[in-house]
Short mmCIF file of C-alpha atoms in Angstrom, two decimals:
data_model
loop_
_atom_site.label_atom_id
_atom_site.label_comp_id
_atom_site.label_asym_id
_atom_site.label_seq_id
_atom_site.Cartn_x
_atom_site.Cartn_y
_atom_site.Cartn_z
CA MET F 1 1.78 56.70 100.38
CA VAL F 2 2.95 59.94 97.40
CA LYS F 3 5.58 57.74 96.55
CA VAL F 4 3.43 54.78 95.71
CA PHE F 5 0.54 57.06 94.17
CA LYS F 6 3.20 58.38 91.87
CA LYS F 7 4.38 54.51 90.99
CA LEU F 8 1.38 54.11 90.35
CA VAL F 9 1.26 56.77 87.80
CA LEU F 10 4.49 56.17 86.35
CA LEU F 11 3.46 52.45 85.48
CA VAL F 12 -0.22 53.40 84.00
CA ALA F 13 1.99 55.76 81.80
CA VAL F 14 4.47 52.76 80.72
CA LEU F 15 1.43 50.72 80.44
CA THR F 16 0.20 52.96 77.86
CA VAL F 17 3.56 53.56 75.76
CA VAL F 18 3.57 50.01 75.59
CA ALA F 19 0.10 49.19 74.80
CA THR F 20 0.69 52.35 72.34
CA ILE F 21 3.28 50.29 70.80
CA LEU F 22 1.78 47.23 70.41
CA SER F 23 -1.18 49.07 68.74
CA ALA F 24 0.57 50.34 66.53
CA CYS F 25 2.62 47.34 65.27
CA SER F 26 -1.11 45.62 65.04
CA ASN F 27 -1.88 48.62 62.55
CA ASP F 28 1.46 47.94 60.99
CA LYS F 29 0.71 44.50 60.87
CA LYS F 30 -3.08 44.88 59.63
CA THR F 31 -2.19 46.89 56.58
CA GLU F 32 0.69 45.20 56.07
CA ALA F 33 -1.89 42.01 55.62
CA ASN F 34 -4.08 44.31 53.51
CA VAL F 35 -1.21 45.44 51.61
CA GLU F 36 -0.05 41.52 51.08
CA LYS F 37 -3.73 40.41 50.26
CA SER F 38 -3.76 43.07 47.60
CA LYS F 39 -0.54 42.50 45.83
CA THR F 40 -0.94 40.29 43.04
CA SER F 41 -4.45 41.10 41.90
CA MET F 42 -4.83 43.43 39.40
CA ASP F 43 -5.71 47.42 39.83
CA GLY F 44 -8.61 48.55 38.30
CA TYR F 45 -9.38 45.34 36.45
CA LYS F 46 -12.41 45.99 34.25
CA VAL F 47 -14.72 43.96 31.32
CA GLY F 48 -11.53 44.50 28.31
CA ASP F 49 -9.04 43.76 30.79
CA THR F 50 -6.33 40.85 29.85
CA PHE F 51 -6.17 39.01 33.16
CA LYS F 52 -2.55 38.96 34.68
CA ALA F 53 -1.57 38.58 38.54
CA LYS F 54 1.40 40.96 39.59
CA LYS F 55 3.20 38.29 40.94
CA PRO F 56 2.98 34.07 40.33
CA VAL F 57 0.25 32.91 41.90
CA LYS F 58 -1.14 28.75 41.92
CA PHE F 59 -4.26 27.59 43.13
CA SER F 60 -5.73 24.66 43.78
CA ILE F 61 -8.42 22.67 41.67
CA LEU F 62 -10.88 20.17 41.42
CA TYR F 63 -10.42 18.80 38.28
CA SER F 64 -12.91 15.99 36.71
CA ASP F 65 -10.95 13.93 34.29
CA HIS F 66 -12.60 12.51 30.87
CA PRO F 67 -11.75 9.32 29.27
CA ASN F 68 -11.88 10.57 25.96
CA TYR F 69 -9.15 13.52 26.17
CA PRO F 70 -7.99 12.60 30.40
CA TYR F 71 -5.29 14.55 31.56
CA LYS F 72 -1.92 15.39 30.85
CA LYS F 73 0.09 17.86 32.64
CA ASP F 74 2.94 19.14 29.34
CA TRP F 75 -0.53 20.24 27.43
CA LEU F 76 -0.17 24.08 26.27
CA LEU F 77 -3.52 24.94 28.38
CA TRP F 78 -1.07 24.97 31.41
CA LYS F 79 1.66 26.55 30.04
CA GLU F 80 -0.23 29.48 28.40
CA MET F 81 -2.16 29.62 30.31
CA LYS F 82 0.86 30.54 33.10
CA LYS F 83 2.24 32.85 30.47
CA ARG F 84 -1.00 34.96 30.48
CA THR F 85 -1.94 34.96 33.49
CA ASN F 86 0.77 34.37 36.13
CA VAL F 87 -1.70 31.52 37.34
CA THR F 88 -0.29 27.91 38.27
CA LEU F 89 -3.54 25.83 38.90
CA LYS F 90 -2.81 22.71 41.12
CA PRO F 91 -5.40 20.28 40.12
CA THR F 92 -6.70 17.05 42.39
CA ILE F 93 -7.49 14.84 39.65
CA VAL F 94 -10.65 13.09 39.95
CA PRO F 95 -11.82 10.35 37.19
CA MET F 96 -15.36 11.79 35.77
CA SER F 97 -17.22 8.68 36.62
CA ASP F 98 -16.22 9.19 40.38
CA TYR F 99 -16.47 13.07 40.31
CA GLU F 100 -19.62 14.05 42.46
CA GLN F 101 -18.87 11.27 44.66
CA LYS F 102 -15.50 13.01 45.29
CA ARG F 103 -16.44 16.42 45.06
CA SER F 104 -18.77 15.79 48.60
CA LEU F 105 -16.46 13.79 50.25
CA LEU F 106 -13.50 16.45 49.90
CA ILE F 107 -15.69 19.37 50.65
CA SER F 108 -17.64 16.91 54.04
CA SER F 109 -14.33 16.54 54.95
CA GLY F 110 -12.51 20.33 54.53
CA ASP F 111 -9.94 18.75 51.78
CA ALA F 112 -11.54 20.32 49.04
CA PRO F 113 -9.75 22.38 46.50
CA LEU F 114 -10.18 26.21 46.78
CA ILE F 115 -11.67 25.96 43.14
CA ILE F 116 -14.31 23.75 42.60
CA PRO F 117 -16.17 23.91 39.32
CA LYS F 118 -18.12 21.51 37.39
CA THR F 119 -21.08 21.87 39.31
CA TYR F 120 -24.42 22.50 37.99
CA PRO F 121 -26.97 24.79 39.41
CA GLY F 122 -28.76 22.89 42.83
CA GLN F 123 -25.76 20.13 43.21
CA GLU F 124 -24.54 22.91 45.24
CA ALA F 125 -26.87 22.90 47.27
CA ALA F 126 -26.04 20.47 49.75
CA PHE F 127 -23.01 22.19 50.75
CA VAL F 128 -24.58 25.62 52.00
CA SER F 129 -25.91 25.13 55.34
CA SER F 130 -22.19 23.30 56.90
CA GLY F 131 -20.53 26.71 55.36
CA ALA F 132 -17.83 24.90 53.56
CA ILE F 133 -18.81 26.88 50.21
CA LEU F 134 -18.82 30.78 50.13
CA PRO F 135 -22.23 33.01 49.17
CA VAL F 136 -20.46 34.24 45.59
CA SER F 137 -23.05 36.17 45.11
CA ASP F 138 -21.23 38.61 47.85
CA TYR F 139 -18.30 39.02 45.98
CA ILE F 140 -20.18 39.34 42.17
CA ASP F 141 -18.30 43.40 42.26
CA LYS F 142 -15.35 42.12 41.68
CA MET F 143 -16.72 40.38 38.68
CA PRO F 144 -16.74 42.86 36.24
CA ASN F 145 -16.90 40.11 33.81
CA PHE F 146 -19.84 38.35 35.54
CA LYS F 147 -21.87 41.66 36.44
CA GLU F 148 -21.31 43.01 32.11
CA LYS F 149 -23.05 39.40 30.95
CA VAL F 150 -25.96 38.97 33.19
CA LYS F 151 -26.46 42.84 33.12
CA LYS F 152 -26.49 42.78 29.10
CA TRP F 153 -27.55 39.44 28.58
CA ASN F 154 -30.87 40.28 31.45
CA MET F 155 -30.12 37.28 33.26
CA GLN F 156 -30.90 38.77 36.48
CA ALA F 157 -33.86 35.96 36.48
CA ASP F 158 -31.86 33.29 35.70
CA LEU F 159 -29.25 33.40 39.04
CA ASP F 160 -32.47 34.21 41.06
CA THR F 161 -33.31 30.89 40.54
CA LEU F 162 -29.98 30.01 41.97
CA ARG F 163 -30.89 31.91 45.48
CA GLN F 164 -30.71 29.90 48.88
CA GLU F 165 -33.25 30.15 51.56
CA ASP F 166 -31.00 33.09 52.26
CA GLY F 167 -31.27 34.93 49.53
CA LYS F 168 -27.91 34.01 48.40
CA PHE F 169 -26.71 32.19 45.86
CA TYR F 170 -23.31 29.41 45.99
CA VAL F 171 -22.06 28.52 42.34
CA LEU F 172 -21.16 30.79 39.64
CA PRO F 173 -22.91 29.09 36.55
CA GLY F 174 -22.13 29.09 33.14
CA LEU F 175 -23.45 32.06 31.40
CA HIS F 176 -24.93 31.45 27.52
CA GLU F 177 -26.20 33.99 25.27
CA GLU F 178 -29.13 32.35 24.66
CA ILE F 179 -31.03 28.53 25.24
CA TRP F 180 -29.33 26.24 23.91
CA PRO F 181 -31.08 23.39 22.74
CA ASP F 182 -29.36 19.88 21.53
CA TYR F 183 -31.43 16.63 21.52
CA SER F 184 -34.03 16.02 18.94
CA LEU F 185 -34.52 13.18 16.79
CA ALA F 186 -32.40 11.78 14.03
CA VAL F 187 -34.10 10.10 10.91
CA ARG F 188 -33.68 8.40 8.02
CA THR F 189 -34.19 11.09 5.14
CA ASP F 190 -33.83 9.25 2.26
CA ILE F 191 -36.28 6.18 3.40
CA PHE F 192 -38.57 9.75 4.02
CA LYS F 193 -38.10 11.12 0.51
CA LYS F 194 -38.03 7.11 -0.93
CA ASN F 195 -41.57 7.04 -0.04
CA ASN F 196 -42.54 10.87 -0.31
CA ILE F 197 -43.05 11.16 3.47
CA ALA F 198 -42.83 14.56 4.94
CA ILE F 199 -40.35 15.51 8.28
CA PRO F 200 -42.89 15.70 10.81
CA LYS F 201 -42.89 19.36 13.03
CA THR F 202 -44.71 17.82 15.40
CA TRP F 203 -45.60 14.98 17.64
CA ALA F 204 -48.79 14.28 15.25
CA GLU F 205 -47.36 14.30 11.97
CA LEU F 206 -44.30 12.09 13.60
CA GLN F 207 -47.28 9.15 14.54
CA SER F 208 -48.45 9.62 10.76
CA ALA F 209 -44.87 9.70 9.29
CA LEU F 210 -44.34 6.58 11.40
CA LYS F 211 -47.58 4.55 10.23
CA LYS F 212 -46.92 5.34 6.54
CA LEU F 213 -43.36 3.50 7.13
CA LYS F 214 -45.29 0.95 8.51
CA GLU F 215 -47.23 0.12 5.95
CA VAL F 216 -44.10 0.44 3.84
CA TYR F 217 -42.06 -1.70 5.69
CA PRO F 218 -44.12 -4.12 8.09
CA ASP F 219 -41.25 -6.12 8.97
CA VAL F 220 -39.32 -3.02 10.82
CA THR F 221 -40.85 -0.92 14.22
CA PRO F 222 -39.81 2.60 12.79
CA PHE F 223 -38.61 3.90 15.78
CA SER F 224 -36.46 2.48 18.76
CA ASP F 225 -34.90 4.82 21.22
CA ARG F 226 -32.22 5.43 22.91
CA TRP F 227 -31.13 6.37 26.59
CA GLN F 228 -34.44 4.68 27.75
CA MET F 229 -36.65 7.19 26.34
CA ASN F 230 -35.23 9.50 28.75
CA SER F 231 -34.06 12.48 25.94
CA THR F 232 -37.13 11.50 24.11
CA LEU F 233 -39.87 12.18 26.84
CA ASN F 234 -38.03 15.07 28.38
CA ILE F 235 -38.13 17.00 24.92
CA ALA F 236 -42.11 16.01 24.05
CA ALA F 237 -43.17 16.66 27.54
CA THR F 238 -41.98 20.96 26.92
CA SER F 239 -44.51 20.82 23.81
CA PHE F 240 -47.04 18.76 26.19
CA GLY F 241 -46.93 21.21 29.02
CA THR F 242 -45.33 19.58 31.79
CA VAL F 243 -41.56 17.62 32.60
CA ALA F 244 -40.13 14.51 31.67
CA GLY F 245 -37.52 11.91 31.90
CA TRP F 246 -34.04 14.08 31.66
CA GLY F 247 -35.98 17.33 32.34
CA THR F 248 -38.16 15.66 35.64
CA THR F 249 -35.36 16.60 38.11
CA SER F 250 -37.37 17.53 41.62
CA GLY F 251 -40.45 16.24 39.48
CA MET F 252 -42.60 19.49 40.16
CA GLN F 253 -43.51 22.26 37.65
CA TYR F 254 -44.54 25.56 38.14
CA ASP F 255 -48.33 26.18 37.53
CA GLU F 256 -48.51 29.47 36.10
CA SER F 257 -51.81 30.14 36.44
CA LYS F 258 -52.77 28.99 39.52
CA ASP F 259 -49.22 30.70 41.17
CA LYS F 260 -48.37 27.22 42.60
CA TYR F 261 -46.07 24.17 42.35
CA VAL F 262 -47.54 20.63 41.03
CA PHE F 263 -46.23 17.33 40.89
CA SER F 264 -45.56 17.02 37.16
CA GLY F 265 -46.75 12.79 37.41
CA ALA F 266 -50.07 13.21 38.51
CA THR F 267 -51.46 15.88 36.04
CA LYS F 268 -53.00 15.75 32.80
CA GLU F 269 -50.71 17.07 30.75
CA TYR F 270 -49.03 14.15 31.61
CA LYS F 271 -51.32 11.56 31.50
CA ASP F 272 -51.88 12.82 27.36
CA MET F 273 -47.56 12.45 26.94
CA VAL F 274 -48.10 8.83 28.13
CA THR F 275 -51.23 8.53 26.38
CA TYR F 276 -49.30 9.66 23.44
CA PHE F 277 -46.45 7.32 22.80
CA HIS F 278 -48.36 4.20 24.12
CA SER F 279 -50.14 4.59 20.73
CA LEU F 280 -47.38 4.38 19.25
CA VAL F 281 -46.18 0.80 21.22
CA GLU F 282 -49.42 -0.07 20.53
CA GLN F 283 -49.72 0.58 16.71
CA GLY F 284 -46.33 -1.32 16.30
CA LEU F 285 -44.66 2.07 15.40
CA LEU F 286 -42.79 2.89 18.87
CA ASP F 287 -40.02 -0.17 19.80
CA LYS F 288 -41.36 -1.22 23.31
CA GLU F 289 -38.11 -2.37 24.26
CA SER F 290 -37.00 2.36 23.90
CA LEU F 291 -38.12 2.26 27.42
CA THR F 292 -35.07 -0.80 28.68
CA GLN F 293 -33.08 -1.40 26.46
CA ASP F 294 -29.18 0.17 26.20
CA ASP F 295 -27.56 2.24 24.26
CA GLN F 296 -26.02 0.45 21.67
CA GLN F 297 -28.66 -2.24 20.82
CA ALA F 298 -30.93 1.05 19.48
CA ILE F 299 -27.94 2.06 17.43
CA GLN F 300 -27.27 -0.83 16.64
CA LYS F 301 -30.75 -1.07 15.21
CA PHE F 302 -30.65 1.92 13.75
CA VAL F 303 -27.40 2.47 12.05
CA SER F 304 -28.61 -1.45 10.36
CA GLY F 305 -31.68 0.03 9.37
CA LYS F 306 -33.72 -1.98 11.16
CA SER F 307 -35.46 1.36 11.61
CA PHE F 308 -35.79 4.64 11.04
CA VAL F 309 -35.92 7.22 14.03
CA ILE F 310 -33.85 7.75 17.16
CA GLY F 311 -33.08 9.70 19.92
CA ALA F 312 -30.27 12.42 18.98
CA ASN F 313 -27.54 15.16 19.82
CA ALA F 314 -25.05 17.02 17.14
CA GLN F 315 -22.05 14.34 18.40
CA GLU F 316 -24.29 11.60 18.16
CA LEU F 317 -25.37 12.52 14.83
CA VAL F 318 -21.94 12.33 13.66
CA ALA F 319 -20.91 8.87 15.74
CA TYR F 320 -24.10 7.46 13.61
CA ARG F 321 -22.64 8.23 9.89
CA THR F 322 -19.32 7.04 10.69
CA SER F 323 -21.06 3.31 11.97
CA MET F 324 -23.52 3.72 9.11
CA ASP F 325 -20.75 4.04 6.76
CA LYS F 326 -18.76 0.80 7.79
CA ASN F 327 -23.23 -1.31 7.80
CA LEU F 328 -24.72 0.14 4.91
CA GLY F 329 -21.80 2.17 2.63
CA LYS F 330 -21.10 5.64 2.37
CA GLY F 331 -23.43 7.59 -0.23
CA LYS F 332 -26.57 4.65 0.43
CA TYR F 333 -28.30 6.09 3.28
CA SER F 334 -28.31 9.92 4.50
CA ILE F 335 -29.91 11.23 8.13
CA GLN F 336 -30.74 14.41 9.91
CA LYS F 337 -31.45 15.75 13.08
CA ILE F 338 -35.10 17.37 12.58
CA MET F 339 -35.88 19.95 14.46
CA VAL F 340 -37.83 18.54 18.37
CA PRO F 341 -41.55 18.79 17.35
CA GLY F 342 -44.42 21.13 18.87
CA GLY F 343 -47.23 19.24 20.43
CA PRO F 344 -50.56 20.20 22.65
CA ALA F 345 -48.64 23.15 24.06
CA GLY F 346 -47.20 24.59 20.58
CA GLN F 347 -43.81 25.13 19.63
CA VAL F 348 -42.15 25.73 23.15
CA MET F 349 -38.55 24.91 23.36
CA ALA F 350 -37.38 24.86 27.46
CA GLY F 351 -33.95 24.96 28.42
CA SER F 352 -31.64 27.31 30.41
CA ARG F 353 -28.48 29.23 29.77
CA LEU F 354 -27.51 28.51 33.19
CA GLU F 355 -24.61 26.12 32.49
CA ASN F 356 -22.48 23.65 35.38
CA GLY F 357 -20.42 26.02 37.09
CA ILE F 358 -17.63 27.16 40.15
CA MET F 359 -18.53 26.38 44.00
CA ILE F 360 -15.44 28.13 45.96
CA ASN F 361 -13.98 26.88 49.05
CA ALA F 362 -15.65 28.93 52.16
CA LYS F 363 -11.56 28.71 53.30
CA ALA F 364 -10.36 31.15 49.91
CA LYS F 365 -11.68 34.04 51.07
CA ASP F 366 -8.74 33.89 53.87
CA ASP F 367 -6.76 33.27 51.16
CA PRO F 368 -4.42 36.63 50.95
CA ASN F 369 -4.54 35.98 47.08
CA PHE F 370 -8.45 35.31 46.96
CA ASP F 371 -9.15 39.45 44.97
CA THR F 372 -6.52 37.38 42.65
CA MET F 373 -8.28 34.39 42.46
CA LEU F 374 -12.01 36.10 41.50
CA GLN F 375 -10.39 38.11 39.31
CA PHE F 376 -9.00 35.43 37.17
CA ILE F 377 -12.38 33.03 37.55
CA ASP F 378 -14.01 36.60 35.88
CA TRP F 379 -11.07 36.71 33.27
CA LEU F 380 -11.40 32.69 32.18
CA TRP F 381 -14.92 31.51 33.04
CA TYR F 382 -16.68 35.10 32.00
CA SER F 383 -14.48 37.32 29.58
CA ASP F 384 -14.59 36.64 25.72
CA GLU F 385 -10.66 36.73 25.96
CA GLY F 386 -11.27 34.00 28.54
CA GLU F 387 -13.61 32.01 27.26
CA GLU F 388 -12.30 31.68 23.53
CA PHE F 389 -8.68 30.63 24.48
CA ALA F 390 -10.33 27.56 27.34
CA LYS F 391 -12.10 26.52 23.75
CA TRP F 392 -10.07 27.27 20.71
CA GLY F 393 -6.37 27.32 22.03
CA VAL F 394 -3.87 29.69 21.10
CA GLU F 395 -4.08 31.81 17.91
CA GLY F 396 -1.31 30.59 15.50
CA THR F 397 -0.92 27.22 17.25
CA THR F 398 -4.40 25.66 17.36
CA TYR F 399 -6.56 27.76 14.82
CA THR F 400 -5.99 30.97 12.73
CA LYS F 401 -8.86 33.73 12.50
CA GLU F 402 -9.22 35.44 9.43
CA ASN F 403 -12.61 38.43 9.41
CA GLY F 404 -13.89 37.50 12.77
CA LYS F 405 -13.85 33.54 11.66
CA ARG F 406 -11.98 31.53 13.56
CA LYS F 407 -9.43 28.18 11.43
CA LEU F 408 -8.44 25.34 12.86
CA ALA F 409 -4.43 24.50 12.09
CA LYS F 410 -4.39 21.98 9.40
CA ASP F 411 -2.89 19.75 12.07
CA VAL F 412 -5.66 19.48 14.81
CA ASN F 413 -8.97 18.43 14.43
CA TYR F 414 -11.96 18.82 16.61
CA VAL F 415 -15.19 16.88 16.63
CA GLY F 416 -15.10 16.39 13.12
CA LEU F 417 -14.33 20.27 11.55
CA ASN F 418 -11.45 19.02 10.37
CA PRO F 419 -10.81 15.05 9.30
CA SER F 420 -7.30 15.25 8.16
CA GLY F 421 -5.97 16.62 11.61
CA THR F 422 -3.99 14.46 13.34
CA LYS F 423 -3.67 15.98 16.90
CA ALA F 424 -7.32 16.55 18.81
CA LEU F 425 -7.48 20.16 20.35
CA ASN F 426 -9.06 18.44 23.21
CA THR F 427 -6.80 15.73 23.61
CA ASP F 428 -3.56 17.10 22.57
CA PHE F 429 -3.26 20.52 23.66
CA GLY F 430 -6.16 20.78 26.52
CA PHE F 431 -8.43 22.81 24.81
CA SER F 432 -12.13 22.96 24.83
CA GLY F 433 -12.46 20.16 27.84
CA GLY F 434 -15.33 19.97 30.08
CA VAL F 435 -13.63 21.86 33.14
CA PHE F 436 -12.88 25.88 31.40
CA ALA F 437 -14.81 25.40 28.58
CA TYR F 438 -18.55 26.32 29.41
CA GLY F 439 -20.52 29.44 27.97
CA GLY F 440 -20.22 32.08 26.29
CA THR F 441 -22.35 34.06 23.09
CA THR F 442 -24.08 32.69 20.86
CA GLU F 443 -21.51 33.57 18.00
CA LEU F 444 -18.64 31.69 20.49
CA LEU F 445 -20.70 28.64 21.01
CA GLN F 446 -21.83 28.00 17.17
CA SER F 447 -18.10 28.51 16.27
CA THR F 448 -17.56 24.83 16.64
CA PHE F 449 -20.76 23.73 15.09
CA SER F 450 -21.25 22.31 11.96
CA ASP F 451 -23.00 23.76 9.21
CA GLU F 452 -25.99 21.35 9.57
CA GLU F 453 -26.19 22.01 12.95
CA LEU F 454 -26.20 25.46 12.49
CA LYS F 455 -29.25 25.18 10.21
CA PHE F 456 -30.86 23.67 13.52
CA GLN F 457 -29.78 25.78 16.19
CA LYS F 458 -31.94 28.13 13.73
CA GLU F 459 -34.62 26.78 12.86
CA MET F 460 -35.01 26.30 16.61
CA ALA F 461 -34.76 29.75 17.31
CA ASP F 462 -36.98 30.77 13.91
CA THR F 463 -39.16 28.50 15.48
CA LYS F 464 -39.69 28.03 19.21
CA THR F 465 -41.08 30.59 21.61
CA PRO F 466 -37.89 29.44 25.29
CA LEU F 467 -40.35 28.90 28.17
CA LYS F 468 -40.05 30.77 31.39
CA ALA F 469 -37.35 30.35 33.88
CA ASN F 470 -39.53 28.79 36.76
CA PRO F 471 -39.46 30.97 40.26
CA PRO F 472 -37.31 29.96 42.92
CA TYR F 473 -38.41 27.43 45.78
CA PRO F 474 -34.85 27.49 48.02
CA LEU F 475 -35.19 24.70 51.25
CA SER F 476 -33.93 24.55 54.37
CA GLU F 477 -31.71 22.19 55.52
CA GLY F 478 -34.18 20.55 57.51
CA ASP F 479 -37.38 20.74 54.59
CA ARG F 480 -34.37 19.87 51.99
CA GLU F 481 -34.19 16.23 53.68
CA GLN F 482 -37.66 16.18 54.32
CA ALA F 483 -38.17 16.63 50.55
CA THR F 484 -35.70 13.97 49.71
CA LEU F 485 -36.93 11.41 51.86
CA LEU F 486 -41.09 12.25 49.85
CA SER F 487 -39.78 12.78 46.43
CA THR F 488 -37.57 10.10 45.86
CA PRO F 489 -40.52 7.26 46.32
CA LEU F 490 -42.99 9.58 44.12
CA LYS F 491 -40.25 10.55 41.24
CA ASP F 492 -39.73 6.44 41.41
CA MET F 493 -43.32 5.16 41.04
CA THR F 494 -43.45 8.29 38.59
CA SER F 495 -40.70 6.13 36.41
CA GLN F 496 -42.09 2.87 36.53
CA ASN F 497 -45.43 3.94 35.98
CA THR F 498 -44.47 5.81 32.23
CA LEU F 499 -42.90 2.51 31.34
CA ARG F 500 -46.15 0.47 32.12
CA PHE F 501 -48.49 2.54 30.81
CA ILE F 502 -46.09 3.42 27.56
CA ASN F 503 -45.40 -0.22 26.67
CA GLY F 504 -49.23 -1.17 27.89
CA SER F 505 -48.33 -3.43 31.34
CA ARG F 506 -50.55 -1.29 32.36
CA PRO F 507 -53.59 -0.15 31.54
CA LEU F 508 -54.19 3.67 30.96
CA SER F 509 -57.96 2.97 32.59
CA GLU F 510 -55.59 2.80 36.08
CA TRP F 511 -54.34 6.16 35.44
CA ASP F 512 -56.69 7.45 38.50
CA LYS F 513 -55.47 4.48 40.65
CA TYR F 514 -52.01 5.58 40.06
CA VAL F 515 -52.59 9.09 41.02
CA SER F 516 -54.26 7.36 44.70
CA GLU F 517 -50.97 5.58 44.91
CA LEU F 518 -48.90 8.23 44.02
CA LYS F 519 -50.73 10.55 46.91
CA ALA F 520 -50.67 7.28 49.32
CA LYS F 521 -46.85 8.18 49.02
CA GLY F 522 -47.04 11.63 49.90
CA MET F 523 -47.51 13.76 46.85
CA ASP F 524 -50.05 16.56 48.40
CA LYS F 525 -47.42 16.74 51.21
CA TYR F 526 -44.18 17.37 49.32
CA SER F 527 -46.13 19.87 47.18
CA ASP F 528 -47.28 21.23 49.92
CA LEU F 529 -43.81 21.52 51.09
CA ILE F 530 -42.48 23.30 48.06
CA ASN F 531 -45.15 25.44 47.76
CA LYS F 532 -44.62 26.77 51.27
CA ALA F 533 -40.68 27.25 50.34
CA TYR F 534 -41.82 29.15 47.28
CA LYS F 535 -44.01 31.41 48.89
CA ASP F 536 -42.34 32.26 52.03
CA PHE F 537 -39.09 32.98 49.30
CA LYS F 538 -41.33 34.89 47.58
CA LYS F 539 -42.27 37.05 50.15
CA LYS F 540 -39.13 38.02 51.87
CA ASN F 541 -37.61 38.67 48.07
#
């Protein structure tokens, strides 16, 4: 019995020693893993540092391929990126037209690359409940440039609009220092000047100007719009105190006086806006085909002198001039993108300082170079140096810089800034593309603007009051599905009836009947769902 006991004691001792050795080995492995995990990241990485991984690393990325400047593996962008950062990106190339669908398929199948850019705020919501993407708000402390810009530009409220039901956000948005207005109306300034008509600053003044044009040119419908009027309705809705067109999104708008969300398409403000544009059609001032014609039809009318007003942005203004040089002749016309007109709600400006940004595959957190990846993303997308690199390229090769002012190299062109350049900054070098070059200071944003566009931006900034960001109302997965089922037919009905009210095929006397039809489609149920989510989130946060 004593011998058996001694053997047991000896066995326990041996097992204890073995367990201790195994534990030590395990701890050694954990230590090795931790060392491995931080082996390539920079020590003490902070704002102002030029990021460079300690050793070469590779990260997979989803790449939206733009047809105007298709992907090239020999771009200077890739070579210089590797040289500066020690990072090689392995892109999964997806045509821009299929990007959203392909992104969803890859995430759902678990095959998505680690870095998933070109994601607009709100698009990430569909992937939150599955756990497929990272709650990036948990890792902001590892991104000093991102943190610094949020603090410096007072953007915490902007980020709050991204928070999901759990209080976290899942997309790293592009950050703009200020709201960037782009879309407005282009007018034939030569025609206005010839007939002593002032450039309108309100929608009422625009109507008066169009009436005068109609009197002088009775055979012309002076305003023929493009984008099925989605741009014009969007910019007009803001000054009427509502949302419409491209700005419809969920169809809900926040009423600060009542501290609740209401369905925009049923409001008095929306009716006022629709009534205004109906009156333009009724008086022969607005082409009723504006709501249905394709862009080329609208453009052809404007560039050939068959209309005098059309929707525009800075890039399209350049395209209009190219066509008009051929159709009307250089020096035979003049056009201008005018300040967005003000309306009943005043000279206000909607917009977000958040740009499309990045989702990160949840698998990334287990990658041994995860911290390195976060530092790389922080530098390229959020540091002043990285943003300048993504936009302008390599100093001395694609551009020069003197007294802080950048200038394209003699042989490089971009958006008409250097027409004699034989190479394009985006097509031939890969810079100023749609995947990396977003966000940054207003100075950097405007560094590629023409003098004309700078004047437009200044007038907008000096005249307009930016609206506050709407408070968030994150939905649970079940509520999100329900909201989609309710909102889709409601928005479709609003869109169809907006067209009919404006073009006169449905009389405005039936407005109350139309609102009743919205209620029959579940408008009140949808509003209750959104407001419950808003109140719940507000209470929790």
